RNA sequence: GCGAGAGUAACUCAGCGGUAGAGUAUCACGUUGCCAACGUGAAGGUCGCGGGUUCAAAUCCCGUCUCUCGCUCCA
């Protein structure tokens, strides 16, 4: 991921979001909490719009996709079974010199490979690479002596079990003597820390007495709720494979490195859909959903040239996935993930079946076969999608010598759909404008404003991306028409004030 | 956790030993006939927090907290 390509746009956007109350630091009066954000009046409208559009796209448009709202707090065993307790509780070793951070197991496997190359070089009298001297000489000599001893007692090739044994002992030595280990990144010795635990799930206790027996976790993904409920949802809604369960909800992760505004936060909101399919059909469905999801981003006005697919290489797959694709957007801070479309196979349901002892199979009437459905998931970040749309919509231009900032948001996601202004407050124009606004209110979020000059009022709406402004002027009193002013082009047109509702329906439909 | 930077009005910042300032924004009244107009007025700050030096600290010293960025964690 490229860093700070245009720090400018991000900081301008963050400032705009705060200034207009779209998104801002949470609990700011107490100095804020690291990487938590609150969504102000325009922000929550926009976020709700995105969530609603996703929900409509999933549950309204697909007969075989149903909604669910499962709890944030699930049984702790759900997270043991899903692999999150293990996977989200990892040991890291850091180099104090070069600041590189290694997962313990990664560092140990690097050390192991170096050592294997080292003894290979020794045995075959090849030159030893300094890089492979991963621990100080006195430790290595110990093993070399042991090797040489073994060779003198049993001339010829060393047995595999002897090699395995010595390698495993070596790894144990590394674990206990990190002070003598050389950092594989900067090649300096003596700077590695002891392994430290990084707990990545939020923990709490249920019940008034705090002890280990009532430990619970906040969900780090919404998906597991859909898996554990899959039978009851399928049976109660009489669904047949293939079918999907959709859910929007908060998830929590103690990220090591949150940042980039609302891109990575510890509390965030996911829009996930788990699609249950016949074994062997995951590839086709993966293709289908990739296409669907791509089109969804385009339908909200995202720039196609700033979107791309990125496939996870086999060795970097999440622990649950067999094949994983990400929709990425070119943010000001680089290409970053918006959504993952994953083939999770039977991993989750099978694990839950084994751990819970409950039957997770499905009887397929058509095929006369019983199986554990396989899962293709689409997992999108709501906050990230909103950030993407804000970045994509941010514009600056110059109008009559004055600079202007506006958000060219698609009307579907814009927080306020229309602004209603009287040209001036006097001569009864304000009363007419109020009546127009009151008529529209309730059908769409509209904003009435009579404060300041007309130009200032247009600019204020431009900043939050309001697509249309309707101005009541003196001509309105004569013929009942008002001015429609377009946000992006500043063009104006006159329409009858009774036609404003029809105009809005025509532009983006009812909500 | 480690490294770097930053904390003065809602925002951007000036002040850098002598009792807190500007511009913008906000609000009120007037004015204003379509793109950040003008006039008058108002409101808004324990200068992140604690301690020290000093007759006197936003300013110097020490400590501390918070935020931002980086260290691949992922939606």
Coordinates of N, CA and C in Angstrom, one line a residue, chain A residues 154-291:
Chain A
X154 N 28.9 -42.2 13.3 CA 28.2 -42.8 12.2 C 28.5 -42.2 10.9
X155 N 29.7 -42.6 10.3 CA 30.1 -42.0 9.0 C 29.1 -42.2 8.0
X156 N 29.1 -41.3 7.0 CA 28.0 -41.3 5.9 C 27.0 -40.3 6.2
X157 N 25.8 -40.5 5.6 CA 24.7 -39.5 5.7 C 24.1 -39.6 7.1
X158 N 23.6 -38.4 7.6 CA 22.9 -38.4 8.8 C 21.5 -38.7 8.6
X159 N 20.9 -39.4 9.6 CA 19.5 -39.8 9.5 C 18.6 -38.6 9.5
X160 N 17.4 -38.7 8.9 CA 16.4 -37.6 8.9 C 16.0 -37.3 10.3
X161 N 15.8 -38.3 11.1 CA 15.3 -38.1 12.4 C 16.3 -37.3 13.3
X162 N 17.6 -37.6 13.0 CA 18.6 -36.9 13.7 C 18.6 -35.4 13.4
X163 N 18.4 -35.1 12.0 CA 18.4 -33.7 11.6 C 17.1 -33.0 12.2
X164 N 16.0 -33.7 12.0 CA 14.7 -33.1 12.6 C 14.9 -32.8 14.1
X165 N 15.5 -33.7 14.7 CA 15.7 -33.5 16.2 C 16.5 -32.3 16.5
X166 N 17.6 -32.2 15.7 CA 18.6 -31.1 16.0 C 18.0 -29.8 15.6
X167 N 17.2 -29.8 14.5 CA 16.5 -28.6 14.1 C 15.5 -28.1 15.1
X168 N 14.7 -29.1 15.7 CA 13.7 -28.7 16.7 C 14.4 -28.2 17.9
X169 N 15.5 -28.8 18.3 CA 16.2 -28.3 19.5 C 16.7 -26.9 19.3
X170 N 17.1 -26.7 18.0 CA 17.6 -25.4 17.7 C 16.5 -24.3 17.9
X171 N 15.3 -24.6 17.4 CA 14.2 -23.7 17.5 C 13.9 -23.4 18.9
X172 N 14.0 -24.4 19.8 CA 13.8 -24.2 21.2 C 14.8 -23.3 21.8
X173 N 16.1 -23.4 21.3 CA 17.2 -22.5 21.7 C 16.8 -21.1 21.4
X174 N 16.4 -20.9 20.1 CA 16.0 -19.6 19.7 C 15.0 -18.9 20.6
X175 N 13.9 -19.7 20.9 CA 12.8 -19.2 21.7 C 13.3 -18.7 23.0
X176 N 14.3 -19.4 23.6 CA 14.8 -19.1 24.9 C 15.9 -18.0 24.9
X177 N 16.5 -17.8 23.7 CA 17.6 -16.9 23.7 C 17.5 -15.8 22.7
X178 N 16.4 -15.1 22.7 CA 16.1 -14.1 21.7 C 17.1 -13.0 21.7
X179 N 17.7 -12.8 22.9 CA 18.8 -11.7 23.0 C 20.0 -12.0 22.1
X180 N 20.2 -13.3 21.8 CA 21.4 -13.6 21.0 C 21.0 -13.8 19.5
X181 N 19.8 -13.6 19.2 CA 19.3 -13.8 17.8 C 19.5 -12.6 17.0
X182 N 19.9 -12.8 15.8 CA 20.0 -11.6 14.8 C 18.7 -11.4 14.1
X183 N 18.4 -10.1 14.1 CA 17.1 -9.7 13.4 C 17.3 -10.0 11.9
X184 N 16.4 -10.8 11.3 CA 16.5 -11.1 9.9 C 16.3 -9.9 9.0
X185 N 15.8 -8.8 9.5 CA 15.5 -7.6 8.7 C 16.7 -6.7 8.7
X186 N 17.2 -6.4 9.9 CA 18.3 -5.4 9.9 C 19.7 -6.0 10.2
X187 N 19.7 -7.3 10.5 CA 20.9 -8.1 10.7 C 21.7 -7.6 12.0
X188 N 21.0 -6.9 12.9 CA 21.6 -6.5 14.1 C 21.2 -7.5 15.2
X189 N 22.1 -7.8 16.1 CA 21.8 -8.8 17.2 C 21.6 -8.1 18.5
X190 N 20.7 -8.6 19.3 CA 20.5 -8.1 20.6 C 19.3 -7.2 20.8
X191 N 18.5 -7.0 19.7 CA 17.5 -6.0 19.8 C 16.1 -6.6 19.8
X192 N 16.0 -8.0 19.7 CA 14.7 -8.6 19.6 C 14.0 -8.6 21.0
X193 N 12.7 -8.3 21.1 CA 12.0 -8.4 22.4 C 11.6 -9.8 22.6
X194 N 11.2 -10.0 23.9 CA 10.5 -11.3 24.2 C 9.2 -11.3 23.4
X195 N 8.7 -12.5 23.2 CA 7.4 -12.6 22.5 C 6.3 -11.9 23.4
X196 N 5.5 -11.1 22.8 CA 4.4 -10.5 23.5 C 3.1 -10.8 22.9
X197 N 2.1 -11.0 23.8 CA 0.8 -11.3 23.3 C 0.0 -10.1 22.8
X198 N -0.6 -10.3 21.7 CA -1.5 -9.3 21.1 C -2.9 -9.8 21.1
X199 N -3.7 -9.3 22.0 CA -5.1 -9.8 22.0 C -5.9 -8.9 21.1
X200 N -6.5 -9.5 20.1 CA -7.2 -8.7 19.1 C -8.7 -8.7 19.2
X201 N -9.2 -9.5 20.1 CA -10.7 -9.4 20.3 C -11.0 -8.7 21.6
X202 N -12.0 -7.9 21.6 CA -12.5 -7.2 22.8 C -13.0 -8.3 23.7
X203 N -12.6 -8.2 25.0 CA -13.1 -9.1 26.0 C -13.9 -8.4 27.0
X204 N -14.9 -9.1 27.6 CA -15.6 -8.5 28.7 C -16.1 -9.7 29.5
X205 N -16.8 -9.3 30.6 CA -17.4 -10.4 31.4 C -18.9 -10.2 31.5
X206 N -19.6 -11.3 31.4 CA -21.1 -11.2 31.5 C -21.4 -11.6 33.0
X207 N -22.3 -10.9 33.6 CA -22.6 -11.2 35.0 C -21.9 -10.1 35.8
X208 N -22.3 -10.0 37.0 CA -21.8 -8.9 37.9 C -20.5 -9.3 38.6
X209 N -20.2 -10.6 38.7 CA -18.9 -11.0 39.3 C -17.9 -11.3 38.1
X210 N -16.8 -10.6 38.3 CA -15.8 -10.7 37.2 C -14.9 -12.0 37.5
X211 N -15.0 -13.0 36.7 CA -14.1 -14.1 36.8 C -14.0 -14.8 35.4
X212 N -13.0 -15.7 35.3 CA -12.7 -16.3 34.1 C -13.9 -17.1 33.5
X213 N -14.8 -17.6 34.4 CA -15.9 -18.5 33.9 C -16.9 -17.7 33.1
X214 N -17.0 -16.4 33.2 CA -18.0 -15.7 32.4 C -17.4 -14.7 31.4
X215 N -16.3 -15.1 30.9 CA -15.6 -14.3 29.9 C -16.4 -14.4 28.6
X216 N -16.6 -13.2 27.9 CA -17.2 -13.2 26.6 C -16.4 -12.2 25.7
X217 N -16.7 -12.4 24.4 CA -16.0 -11.6 23.4 C -17.0 -10.8 22.6
X218 N -16.6 -9.6 22.1 CA -17.4 -8.9 21.2 C -17.1 -9.4 19.8
X219 N -18.1 -9.6 19.0 CA -17.8 -10.3 17.7 C -16.8 -9.5 16.9
X220 N -15.8 -10.2 16.3 CA -14.9 -9.5 15.4 C -15.4 -9.6 13.9
X221 N -16.4 -10.3 13.7 CA -17.1 -10.3 12.4 C -18.5 -10.7 12.6
X222 N -19.4 -10.3 11.7 CA -20.8 -10.6 11.9 C -21.2 -12.0 11.4
X223 N -20.3 -12.6 10.6 CA -20.6 -13.8 9.9 C -20.9 -15.0 10.8
X224 N -20.2 -15.1 11.9 CA -20.5 -16.2 12.8 C -21.9 -16.3 13.3
X225 N -22.5 -15.2 13.5 CA -23.9 -15.2 13.9 C -24.8 -15.8 12.9
X226 N -24.5 -15.6 11.6 CA -25.3 -16.2 10.5 C -25.0 -17.7 10.4
X227 N -23.8 -18.1 10.8 CA -23.5 -19.6 10.7 C -24.2 -20.3 11.8
X228 N -24.1 -19.8 13.0 CA -24.7 -20.5 14.1 C -26.3 -20.5 14.0
X229 N -26.8 -19.5 13.3 CA -28.3 -19.5 13.2 C -28.8 -20.1 11.9
X230 N -27.9 -20.6 11.1 CA -28.2 -21.0 9.7 C -29.4 -22.0 9.7
X231 N -29.4 -22.9 10.6 CA -30.5 -23.9 10.5 C -31.9 -23.3 10.7
X232 N -31.9 -22.5 11.8 CA -33.3 -21.9 12.2 C -33.7 -21.0 11.1
X233 N -32.8 -20.2 10.5 CA -33.2 -19.3 9.4 C -33.7 -20.1 8.2
X234 N -32.9 -21.1 7.9 CA -33.3 -21.9 6.7 C -34.6 -22.6 6.8
X235 N -34.8 -23.2 8.0 CA -36.1 -23.9 8.2 C -37.3 -23.0 8.3
X236 N -37.1 -21.9 9.1 CA -38.3 -21.0 9.3 C -38.7 -20.3 8.1
X237 N -37.7 -20.0 7.2 CA -38.0 -19.3 6.0 C -38.2 -20.3 4.8
X238 N -38.1 -21.5 5.1 CA -38.3 -22.6 4.1 C -37.4 -22.4 2.8
X239 N -36.1 -22.1 3.1 CA -35.2 -21.8 2.0 C -34.5 -23.0 1.5
X240 N -34.3 -23.0 0.2 CA -33.6 -24.1 -0.5 C -32.2 -23.6 -1.0
X241 N -31.2 -24.5 -0.8 CA -29.9 -24.1 -1.4 C -30.0 -23.9 -2.9
X242 N -29.5 -22.9 -3.5 CA -28.6 -21.9 -2.8 C -29.5 -20.8 -2.2
X243 N -29.1 -20.3 -1.1 CA -29.8 -19.2 -0.4 C -28.8 -18.3 0.4
X244 N -29.2 -17.2 0.7 CA -28.2 -16.3 1.4 C -28.8 -15.7 2.7
X245 N -28.0 -15.3 3.6 CA -28.4 -14.6 4.8 C -27.6 -13.3 4.8
X246 N -28.3 -12.1 5.0 CA -27.6 -10.8 5.0 C -27.7 -10.2 6.3
X247 N -26.7 -9.5 6.7 CA -26.7 -8.8 8.0 C -25.8 -7.6 8.0
X248 N -26.3 -6.5 8.6 CA -25.5 -5.3 8.8 C -25.3 -5.1 10.3
X249 N -24.1 -5.0 10.8 CA -23.9 -4.8 12.2 C -22.5 -4.4 12.6
X250 N -22.4 -4.0 13.8 CA -21.0 -3.6 14.3 C -20.2 -4.8 14.6
X251 N -18.9 -4.6 14.4 CA -17.9 -5.6 14.8 C -16.7 -4.9 15.4
X252 N -16.0 -5.6 16.2 CA -14.9 -5.0 17.0 C -13.6 -5.8 16.9
X253 N -12.6 -5.0 16.7 CA -11.2 -5.7 16.7 C -10.3 -4.7 17.3
X254 N -9.4 -5.2 18.1 CA -8.3 -4.4 18.7 C -7.2 -4.3 17.7
X255 N -7.4 -3.5 16.7 CA -6.4 -3.4 15.7 C -5.0 -2.9 16.2
X256 N -4.0 -3.5 15.7 CA -2.6 -3.0 16.2 C -2.4 -1.7 15.6
X257 N -2.7 -1.5 14.4 CA -2.5 -0.2 13.8 C -3.7 0.4 13.1
X258 N -4.6 1.0 13.9 CA -5.8 1.7 13.3 C -5.3 2.9 12.6
X259 N -6.1 3.5 11.9 CA -5.7 4.8 11.2 C -6.3 5.1 9.9
X260 N -5.8 6.2 9.3 CA -6.4 6.6 8.1 C -7.9 7.0 8.3
X261 N -8.2 7.8 9.3 CA -9.5 8.3 9.6 C -10.4 7.1 9.8
X262 N -11.6 7.0 9.1 CA -12.5 5.9 9.4 C -12.2 4.6 8.6
X263 N -11.0 4.6 8.0 CA -10.7 3.4 7.2 C -10.5 2.2 8.1
X264 N -9.7 2.3 9.1 CA -9.5 1.2 10.0 C -9.7 1.6 11.4
X265 N -10.8 1.2 12.0 CA -11.1 1.6 13.4 C -11.4 0.3 14.2
X266 N -11.4 0.5 15.5 CA -11.5 -0.7 16.4 C -13.0 -1.1 16.5
X267 N -13.9 -0.1 16.3 CA -15.3 -0.4 16.2 C -15.7 -0.1 14.8
X268 N -16.3 -1.0 14.1 CA -16.7 -0.7 12.7 C -17.9 -1.5 12.4
X269 N -18.4 -1.2 11.2 CA -19.7 -1.8 10.8 C -19.5 -2.6 9.5
X270 N -20.0 -3.8 9.5 CA -19.9 -4.7 8.4 C -21.3 -4.9 7.7
X271 N -21.2 -5.1 6.4 CA -22.4 -5.5 5.6 C -22.0 -6.8 5.0
X272 N -22.5 -7.9 5.6 CA -22.1 -9.2 5.2 C -23.2 -10.0 4.7
X273 N -22.9 -10.8 3.7 CA -23.9 -11.7 3.1 C -23.3 -13.1 3.0
X274 N -23.9 -14.1 3.6 CA -23.3 -15.5 3.5 C -24.3 -16.3 2.6
X275 N -23.7 -16.8 1.6 CA -24.4 -17.5 0.6 C -24.1 -19.0 0.6
X276 N -25.2 -19.8 0.9 CA -25.0 -21.2 1.1 C -25.3 -22.0 -0.2
X277 N -24.3 -22.7 -0.6 CA -24.4 -23.4 -1.9 C -24.0 -24.9 -1.9
X278 N -24.3 -25.5 -3.0 CA -23.9 -26.9 -3.1 C -22.4 -27.1 -3.1
X279 N -21.9 -28.1 -2.5 CA -20.5 -28.3 -2.6 C -20.1 -28.4 -4.1
X280 N -19.0 -27.9 -4.5 CA -18.6 -28.0 -5.9 C -19.1 -26.8 -6.7
X281 N -20.0 -26.0 -6.2 CA -20.5 -24.9 -7.0 C -20.0 -23.5 -6.5
X282 N -19.0 -23.6 -5.6 CA -18.6 -22.3 -5.0 C -17.9 -21.4 -6.1
X283 N -17.2 -22.0 -7.0 CA -16.5 -21.2 -8.0 C -17.4 -20.3 -8.8
X284 N -18.5 -21.0 -9.3 CA -19.5 -20.2 -10.1 C -20.1 -19.1 -9.3
X285 N -20.5 -19.4 -8.1 CA -21.1 -18.4 -7.2 C -20.2 -17.3 -6.8
X286 N -18.9 -17.7 -6.7 CA -17.9 -16.6 -6.4 C -17.9 -15.6 -7.5
X287 N -17.9 -16.1 -8.8 CA -17.9 -15.3 -9.9 C -19.1 -14.4 -10.0
X288 N -20.3 -15.0 -9.7 CA -21.6 -14.3 -9.7 C -21.5 -13.1 -8.7
X289 N -21.1 -13.4 -7.5 CA -21.1 -12.4 -6.5 C -20.0 -11.3 -6.7
X290 N -18.9 -11.7 -7.3 CA -17.9 -10.7 -7.6 C -18.5 -9.7 -8.6
X291 N -19.3 -10.2 -9.6 CA -19.9 -9.3 -10.5 C -21.0 -8.4 -9.9

